[in-house]
Short mmCIF file of C-alpha atoms in Angstrom, two decimals:
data_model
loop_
_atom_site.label_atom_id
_atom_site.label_comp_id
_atom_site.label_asym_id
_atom_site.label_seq_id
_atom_site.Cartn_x
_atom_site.Cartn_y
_atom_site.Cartn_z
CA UNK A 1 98.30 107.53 65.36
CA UNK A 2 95.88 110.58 65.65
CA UNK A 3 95.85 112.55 68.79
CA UNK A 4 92.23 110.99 69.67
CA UNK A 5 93.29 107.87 69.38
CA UNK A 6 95.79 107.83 72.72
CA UNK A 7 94.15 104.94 73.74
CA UNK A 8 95.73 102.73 71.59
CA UNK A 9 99.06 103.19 74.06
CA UNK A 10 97.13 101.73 76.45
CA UNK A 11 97.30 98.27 75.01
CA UNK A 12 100.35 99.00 73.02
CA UNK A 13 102.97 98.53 75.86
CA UNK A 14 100.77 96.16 78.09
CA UNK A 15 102.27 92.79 78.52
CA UNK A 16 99.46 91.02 80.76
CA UNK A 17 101.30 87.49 80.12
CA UNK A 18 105.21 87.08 80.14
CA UNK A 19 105.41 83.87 77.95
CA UNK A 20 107.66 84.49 75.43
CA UNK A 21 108.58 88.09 76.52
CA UNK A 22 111.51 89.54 74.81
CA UNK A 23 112.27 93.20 75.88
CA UNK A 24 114.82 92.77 72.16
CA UNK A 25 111.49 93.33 70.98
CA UNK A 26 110.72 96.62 72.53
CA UNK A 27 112.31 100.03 71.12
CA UNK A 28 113.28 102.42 74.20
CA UNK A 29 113.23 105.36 71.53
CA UNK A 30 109.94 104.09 70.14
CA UNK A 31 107.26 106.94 69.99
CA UNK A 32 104.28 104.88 68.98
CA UNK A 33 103.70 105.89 65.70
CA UNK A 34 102.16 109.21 66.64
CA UNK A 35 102.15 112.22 64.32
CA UNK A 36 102.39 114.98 67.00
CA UNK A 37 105.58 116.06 69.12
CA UNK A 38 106.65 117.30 72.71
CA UNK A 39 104.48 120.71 72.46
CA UNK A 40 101.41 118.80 71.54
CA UNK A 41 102.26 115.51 73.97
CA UNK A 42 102.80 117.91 76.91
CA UNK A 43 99.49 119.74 75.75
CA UNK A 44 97.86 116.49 75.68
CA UNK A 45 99.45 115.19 79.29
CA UNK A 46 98.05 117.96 81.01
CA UNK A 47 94.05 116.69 79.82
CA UNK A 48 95.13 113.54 80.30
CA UNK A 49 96.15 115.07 84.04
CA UNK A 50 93.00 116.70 84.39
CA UNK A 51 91.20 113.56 83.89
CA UNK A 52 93.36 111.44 86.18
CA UNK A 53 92.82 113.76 89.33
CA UNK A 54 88.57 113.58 88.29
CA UNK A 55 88.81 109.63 88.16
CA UNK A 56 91.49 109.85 91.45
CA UNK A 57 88.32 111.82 93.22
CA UNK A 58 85.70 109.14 91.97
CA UNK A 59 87.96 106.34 93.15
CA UNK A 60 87.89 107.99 96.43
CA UNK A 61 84.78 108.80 96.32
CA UNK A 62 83.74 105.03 95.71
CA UNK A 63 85.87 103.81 98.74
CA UNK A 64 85.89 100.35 97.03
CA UNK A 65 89.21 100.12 95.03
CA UNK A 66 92.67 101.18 95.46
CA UNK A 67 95.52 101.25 92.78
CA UNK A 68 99.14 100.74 93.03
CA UNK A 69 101.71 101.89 90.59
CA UNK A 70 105.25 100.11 90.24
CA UNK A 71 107.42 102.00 88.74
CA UNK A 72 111.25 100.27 87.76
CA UNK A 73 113.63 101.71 85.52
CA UNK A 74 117.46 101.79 85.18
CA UNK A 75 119.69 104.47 86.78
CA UNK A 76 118.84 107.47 84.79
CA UNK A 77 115.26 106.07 83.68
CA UNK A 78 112.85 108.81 84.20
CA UNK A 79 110.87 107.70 87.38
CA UNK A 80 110.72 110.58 90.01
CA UNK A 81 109.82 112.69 86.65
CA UNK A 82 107.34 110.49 85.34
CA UNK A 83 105.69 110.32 88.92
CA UNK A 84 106.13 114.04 89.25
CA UNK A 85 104.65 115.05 86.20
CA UNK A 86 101.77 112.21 85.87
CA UNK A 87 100.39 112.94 89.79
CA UNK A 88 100.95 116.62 89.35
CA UNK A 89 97.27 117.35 89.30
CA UNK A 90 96.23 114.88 91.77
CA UNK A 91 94.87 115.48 95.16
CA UNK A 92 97.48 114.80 97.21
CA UNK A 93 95.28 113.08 99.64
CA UNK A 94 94.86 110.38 97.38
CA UNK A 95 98.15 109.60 96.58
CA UNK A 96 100.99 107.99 98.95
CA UNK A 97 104.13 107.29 97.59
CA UNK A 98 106.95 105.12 98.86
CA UNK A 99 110.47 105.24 97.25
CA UNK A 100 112.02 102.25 98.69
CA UNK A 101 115.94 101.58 99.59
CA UNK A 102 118.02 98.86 100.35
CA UNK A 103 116.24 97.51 103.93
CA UNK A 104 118.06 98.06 106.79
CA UNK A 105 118.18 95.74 110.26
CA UNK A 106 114.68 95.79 111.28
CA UNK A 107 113.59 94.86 107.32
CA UNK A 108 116.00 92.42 106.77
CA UNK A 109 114.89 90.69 110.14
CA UNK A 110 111.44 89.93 108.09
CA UNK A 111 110.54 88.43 104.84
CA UNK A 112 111.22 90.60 101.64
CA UNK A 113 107.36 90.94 101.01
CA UNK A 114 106.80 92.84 104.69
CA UNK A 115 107.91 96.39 104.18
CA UNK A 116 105.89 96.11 100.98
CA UNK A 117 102.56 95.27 102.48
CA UNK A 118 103.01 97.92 105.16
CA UNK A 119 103.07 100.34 102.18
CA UNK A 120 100.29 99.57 100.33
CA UNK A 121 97.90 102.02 99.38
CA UNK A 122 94.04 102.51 101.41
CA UNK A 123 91.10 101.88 99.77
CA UNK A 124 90.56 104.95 97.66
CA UNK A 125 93.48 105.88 97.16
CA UNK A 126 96.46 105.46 95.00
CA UNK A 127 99.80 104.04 95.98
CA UNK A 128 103.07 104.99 94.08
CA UNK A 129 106.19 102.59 94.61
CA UNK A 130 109.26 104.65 92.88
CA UNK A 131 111.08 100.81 92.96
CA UNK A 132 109.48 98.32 94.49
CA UNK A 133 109.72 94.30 95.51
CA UNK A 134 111.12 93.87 91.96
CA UNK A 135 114.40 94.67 93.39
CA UNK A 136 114.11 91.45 95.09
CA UNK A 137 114.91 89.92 91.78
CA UNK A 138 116.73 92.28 89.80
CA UNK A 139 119.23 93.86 91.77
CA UNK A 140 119.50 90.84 93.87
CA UNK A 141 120.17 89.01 90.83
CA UNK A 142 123.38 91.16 90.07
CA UNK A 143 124.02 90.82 93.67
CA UNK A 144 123.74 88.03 95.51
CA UNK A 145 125.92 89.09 98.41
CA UNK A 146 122.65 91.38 99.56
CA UNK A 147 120.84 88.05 99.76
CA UNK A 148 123.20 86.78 102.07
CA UNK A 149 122.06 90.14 104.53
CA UNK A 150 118.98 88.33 104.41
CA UNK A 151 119.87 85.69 106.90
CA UNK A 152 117.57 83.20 104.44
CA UNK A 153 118.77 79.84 105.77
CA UNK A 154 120.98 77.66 103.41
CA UNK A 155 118.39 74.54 102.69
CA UNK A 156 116.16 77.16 101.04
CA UNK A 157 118.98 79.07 99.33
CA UNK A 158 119.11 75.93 96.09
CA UNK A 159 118.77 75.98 92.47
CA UNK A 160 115.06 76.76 93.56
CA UNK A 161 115.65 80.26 94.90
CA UNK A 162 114.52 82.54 91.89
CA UNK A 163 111.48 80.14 90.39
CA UNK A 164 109.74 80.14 94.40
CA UNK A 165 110.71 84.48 94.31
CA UNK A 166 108.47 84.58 91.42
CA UNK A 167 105.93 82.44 92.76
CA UNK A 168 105.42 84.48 95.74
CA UNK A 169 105.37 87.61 93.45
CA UNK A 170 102.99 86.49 91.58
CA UNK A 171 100.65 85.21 94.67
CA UNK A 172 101.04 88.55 96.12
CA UNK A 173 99.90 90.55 93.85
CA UNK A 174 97.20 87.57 92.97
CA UNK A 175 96.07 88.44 96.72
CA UNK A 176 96.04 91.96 96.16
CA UNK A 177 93.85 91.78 92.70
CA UNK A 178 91.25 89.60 95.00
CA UNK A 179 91.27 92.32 97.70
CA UNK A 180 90.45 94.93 95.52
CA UNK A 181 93.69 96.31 94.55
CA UNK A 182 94.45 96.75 90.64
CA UNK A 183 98.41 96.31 90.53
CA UNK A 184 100.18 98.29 87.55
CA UNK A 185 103.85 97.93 87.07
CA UNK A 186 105.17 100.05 85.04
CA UNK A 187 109.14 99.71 83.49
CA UNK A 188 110.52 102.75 82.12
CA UNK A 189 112.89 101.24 79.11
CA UNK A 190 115.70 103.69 78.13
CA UNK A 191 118.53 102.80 75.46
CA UNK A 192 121.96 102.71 76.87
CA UNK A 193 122.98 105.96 75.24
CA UNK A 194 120.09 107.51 76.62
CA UNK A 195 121.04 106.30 79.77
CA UNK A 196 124.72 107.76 79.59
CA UNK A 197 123.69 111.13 78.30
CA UNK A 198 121.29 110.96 81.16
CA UNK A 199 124.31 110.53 83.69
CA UNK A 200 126.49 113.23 82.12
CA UNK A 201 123.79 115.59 82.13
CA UNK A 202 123.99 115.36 85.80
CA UNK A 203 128.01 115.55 86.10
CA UNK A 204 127.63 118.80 84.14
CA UNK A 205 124.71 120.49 85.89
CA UNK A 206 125.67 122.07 89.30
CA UNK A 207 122.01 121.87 90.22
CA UNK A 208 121.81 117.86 89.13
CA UNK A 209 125.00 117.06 91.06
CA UNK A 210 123.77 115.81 93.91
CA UNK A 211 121.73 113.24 91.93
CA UNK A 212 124.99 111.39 90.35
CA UNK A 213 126.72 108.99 92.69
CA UNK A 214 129.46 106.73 91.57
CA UNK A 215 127.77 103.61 92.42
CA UNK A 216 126.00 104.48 88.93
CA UNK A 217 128.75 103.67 86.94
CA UNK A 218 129.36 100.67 88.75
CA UNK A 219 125.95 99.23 87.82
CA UNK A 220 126.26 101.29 84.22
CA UNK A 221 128.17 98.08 83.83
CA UNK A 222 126.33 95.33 84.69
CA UNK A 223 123.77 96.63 81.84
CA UNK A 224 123.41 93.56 80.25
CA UNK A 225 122.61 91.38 83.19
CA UNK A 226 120.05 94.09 84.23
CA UNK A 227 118.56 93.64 80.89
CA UNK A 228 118.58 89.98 81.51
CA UNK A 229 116.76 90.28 85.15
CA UNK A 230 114.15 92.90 83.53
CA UNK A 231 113.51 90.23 80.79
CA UNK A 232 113.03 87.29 83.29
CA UNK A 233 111.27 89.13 85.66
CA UNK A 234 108.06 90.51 83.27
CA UNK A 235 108.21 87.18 81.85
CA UNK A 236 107.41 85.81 85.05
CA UNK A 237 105.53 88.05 86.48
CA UNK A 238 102.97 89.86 84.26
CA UNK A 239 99.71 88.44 83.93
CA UNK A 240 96.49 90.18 82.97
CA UNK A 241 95.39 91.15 86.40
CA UNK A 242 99.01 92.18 86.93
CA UNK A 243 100.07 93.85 83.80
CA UNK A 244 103.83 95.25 83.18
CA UNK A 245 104.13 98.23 80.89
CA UNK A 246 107.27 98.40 78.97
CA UNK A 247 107.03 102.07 78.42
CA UNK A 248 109.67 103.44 75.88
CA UNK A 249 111.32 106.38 77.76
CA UNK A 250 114.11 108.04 75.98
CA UNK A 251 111.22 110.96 74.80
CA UNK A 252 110.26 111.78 78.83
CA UNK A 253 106.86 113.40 77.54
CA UNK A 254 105.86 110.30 75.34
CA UNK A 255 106.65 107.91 78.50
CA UNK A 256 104.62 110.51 80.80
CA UNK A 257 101.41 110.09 78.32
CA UNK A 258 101.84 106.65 77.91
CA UNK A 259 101.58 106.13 81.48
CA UNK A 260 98.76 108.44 82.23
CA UNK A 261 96.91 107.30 79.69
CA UNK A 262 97.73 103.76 80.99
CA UNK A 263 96.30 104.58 84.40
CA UNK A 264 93.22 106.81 83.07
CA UNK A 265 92.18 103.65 81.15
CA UNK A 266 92.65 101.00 84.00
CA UNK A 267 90.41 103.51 86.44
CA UNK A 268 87.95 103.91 83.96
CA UNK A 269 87.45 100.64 83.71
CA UNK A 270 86.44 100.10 87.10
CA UNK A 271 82.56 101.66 86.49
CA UNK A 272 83.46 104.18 89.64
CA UNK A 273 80.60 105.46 91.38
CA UNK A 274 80.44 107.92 94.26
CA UNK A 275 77.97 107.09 96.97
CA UNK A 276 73.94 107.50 96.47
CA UNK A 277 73.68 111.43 98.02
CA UNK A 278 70.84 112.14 100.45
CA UNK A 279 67.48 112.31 99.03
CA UNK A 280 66.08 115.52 97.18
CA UNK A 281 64.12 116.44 100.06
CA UNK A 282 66.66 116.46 102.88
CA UNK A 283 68.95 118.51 100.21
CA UNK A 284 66.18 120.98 99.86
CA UNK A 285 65.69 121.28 103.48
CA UNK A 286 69.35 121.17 103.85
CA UNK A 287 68.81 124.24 101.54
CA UNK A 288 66.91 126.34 103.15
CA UNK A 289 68.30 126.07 106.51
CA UNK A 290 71.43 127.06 105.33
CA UNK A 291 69.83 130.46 103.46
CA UNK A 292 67.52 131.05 106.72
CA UNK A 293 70.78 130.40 108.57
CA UNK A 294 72.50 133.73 106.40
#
């Protein structure tokens, strides 16, 4: 792949229907076929930067759309980097992001779909969830015992449970699409190894420390099952109004330009347009009381 041709990504790691998803099928240390490396990616990710913070003014600007950006990964996967480095250049009036933890009393005394809506991002804007409502079905899956914190009565707690979670994911962000949000979700896909030189890097590092916490290890070892609820839930869940990105991420720079180039693409495509500006007269008198005015 030629360095012009970084739109290809774009469509290379969307998955806008689940049937038949198998993430088997997608290489975490897959770098697209490219012919350049980190020097010339991070060269690159910086334009493609640049051009995310003009289209981030023009969707402001516009006042008619807003974006949100999911972003799940495994322990260790890469997503307060990838959000780091990708929004770097962005005003940060036109970004609010939302890292969300287990709910506490007040959240778990709603459905799981509240504290999600009270985050979502104003028109204009873009909204960043570092994890999201997918952990409603993913680490949920792995443990049920947090469901049971939930206080969900047992007559709707059958063999049902999962297929109706779905459903209402999918109507969600089917009700967001019609209000003029564009969802992206975006799963950063690391190999296990990656994953445990990720964890040792921080067990080494004084300065990374504080990033490491056993629980880690604990889910290092429900990998498989993780896998499992990843697979299920794009299957389920992407659709081409609601697209999943199954970004390769054990090269952090090629995951960064896949998603920037992922979210450059998806603005352009909304023919942005900043509001019709006062006529040339009034600018011209606007003009000239400003010099008289000096």
């Amino acid at each position: 792949m030629a360095e012009h041709d970084l739109k290809a990504l774009f469509q290379r790691y969307r998955i806008g229907k689940g049937d038949g998803f198998r993430l088997a099928d997608h290489d975490p240390d897959s770098k697209g076929g490219v012919i350049f490396g980190k020097q010339a990616g991070e060269a690159l990710l910086a334009l493609g930067v640049e051009r995310l913070s003009e289209l981030q003014q023009l969707l402001y600007a516009d006042g008619r759309w807003s974006v949100l950006a999911v972003f799940q990964a495994m322990d260790g996967g890469g997503k307060d980097g990838t959000i780091r480095q990708v929004m770097s250049g962005v005003n940060p009036q036109g970004v609010a992001v939302h890292a969300f933890k287990q709910p506490g009393p007040v959240e778990l005394g709603h459905d799981f779909l509240w504290r999600i809506h009270q985050a979502l991002p104003l028109r204009g804007q873009i909204g960043i969830f570092n994890r999201s409502h997918y952990e409603e079905v993913l680490v949920t899956r792995l443990h049920p015992e947090l469901v049971d914190g939930q206080k969900i009565p047992e007559t709707l707690r059958g063999d049902r449970f999962w297929k109706h979670r779905y459903q209402d994911i999918r109507a969600f962000e089917r009700y967001l699409g019609r209000q003029g949000t564009v969802v992206l979700k975006f799963f950063l896909h690391i190999s296990k190894d990656e994953q445990r030189q990720r964890l040792l890097a921080r067990l080494d590092d004084p300065g990374k420390n504080w990033k490491f916490s056993p629980a880690d290890i604990k889910e290092r070892a429900l990998w498989d099952g993780y896998q499992d609820a990843y697979e299920e839930a794009i299957r389920q869940t992407a659709r081409p109004k609601a697209p999943w990105f199954v970004v390769p991420a054990d090269h952090k720079w090629f995951a960064h330009l896949v998603v920037v180039q992922a979210m450059i693409n998806t603005l352009e495509g909304l023919s942005l347009r900043p509001p019709t500006p006062a006529s040339e007269k009034v600018l011209e008198q606007s003009r000239r009381a400003l010099q008289k005015d000096g």
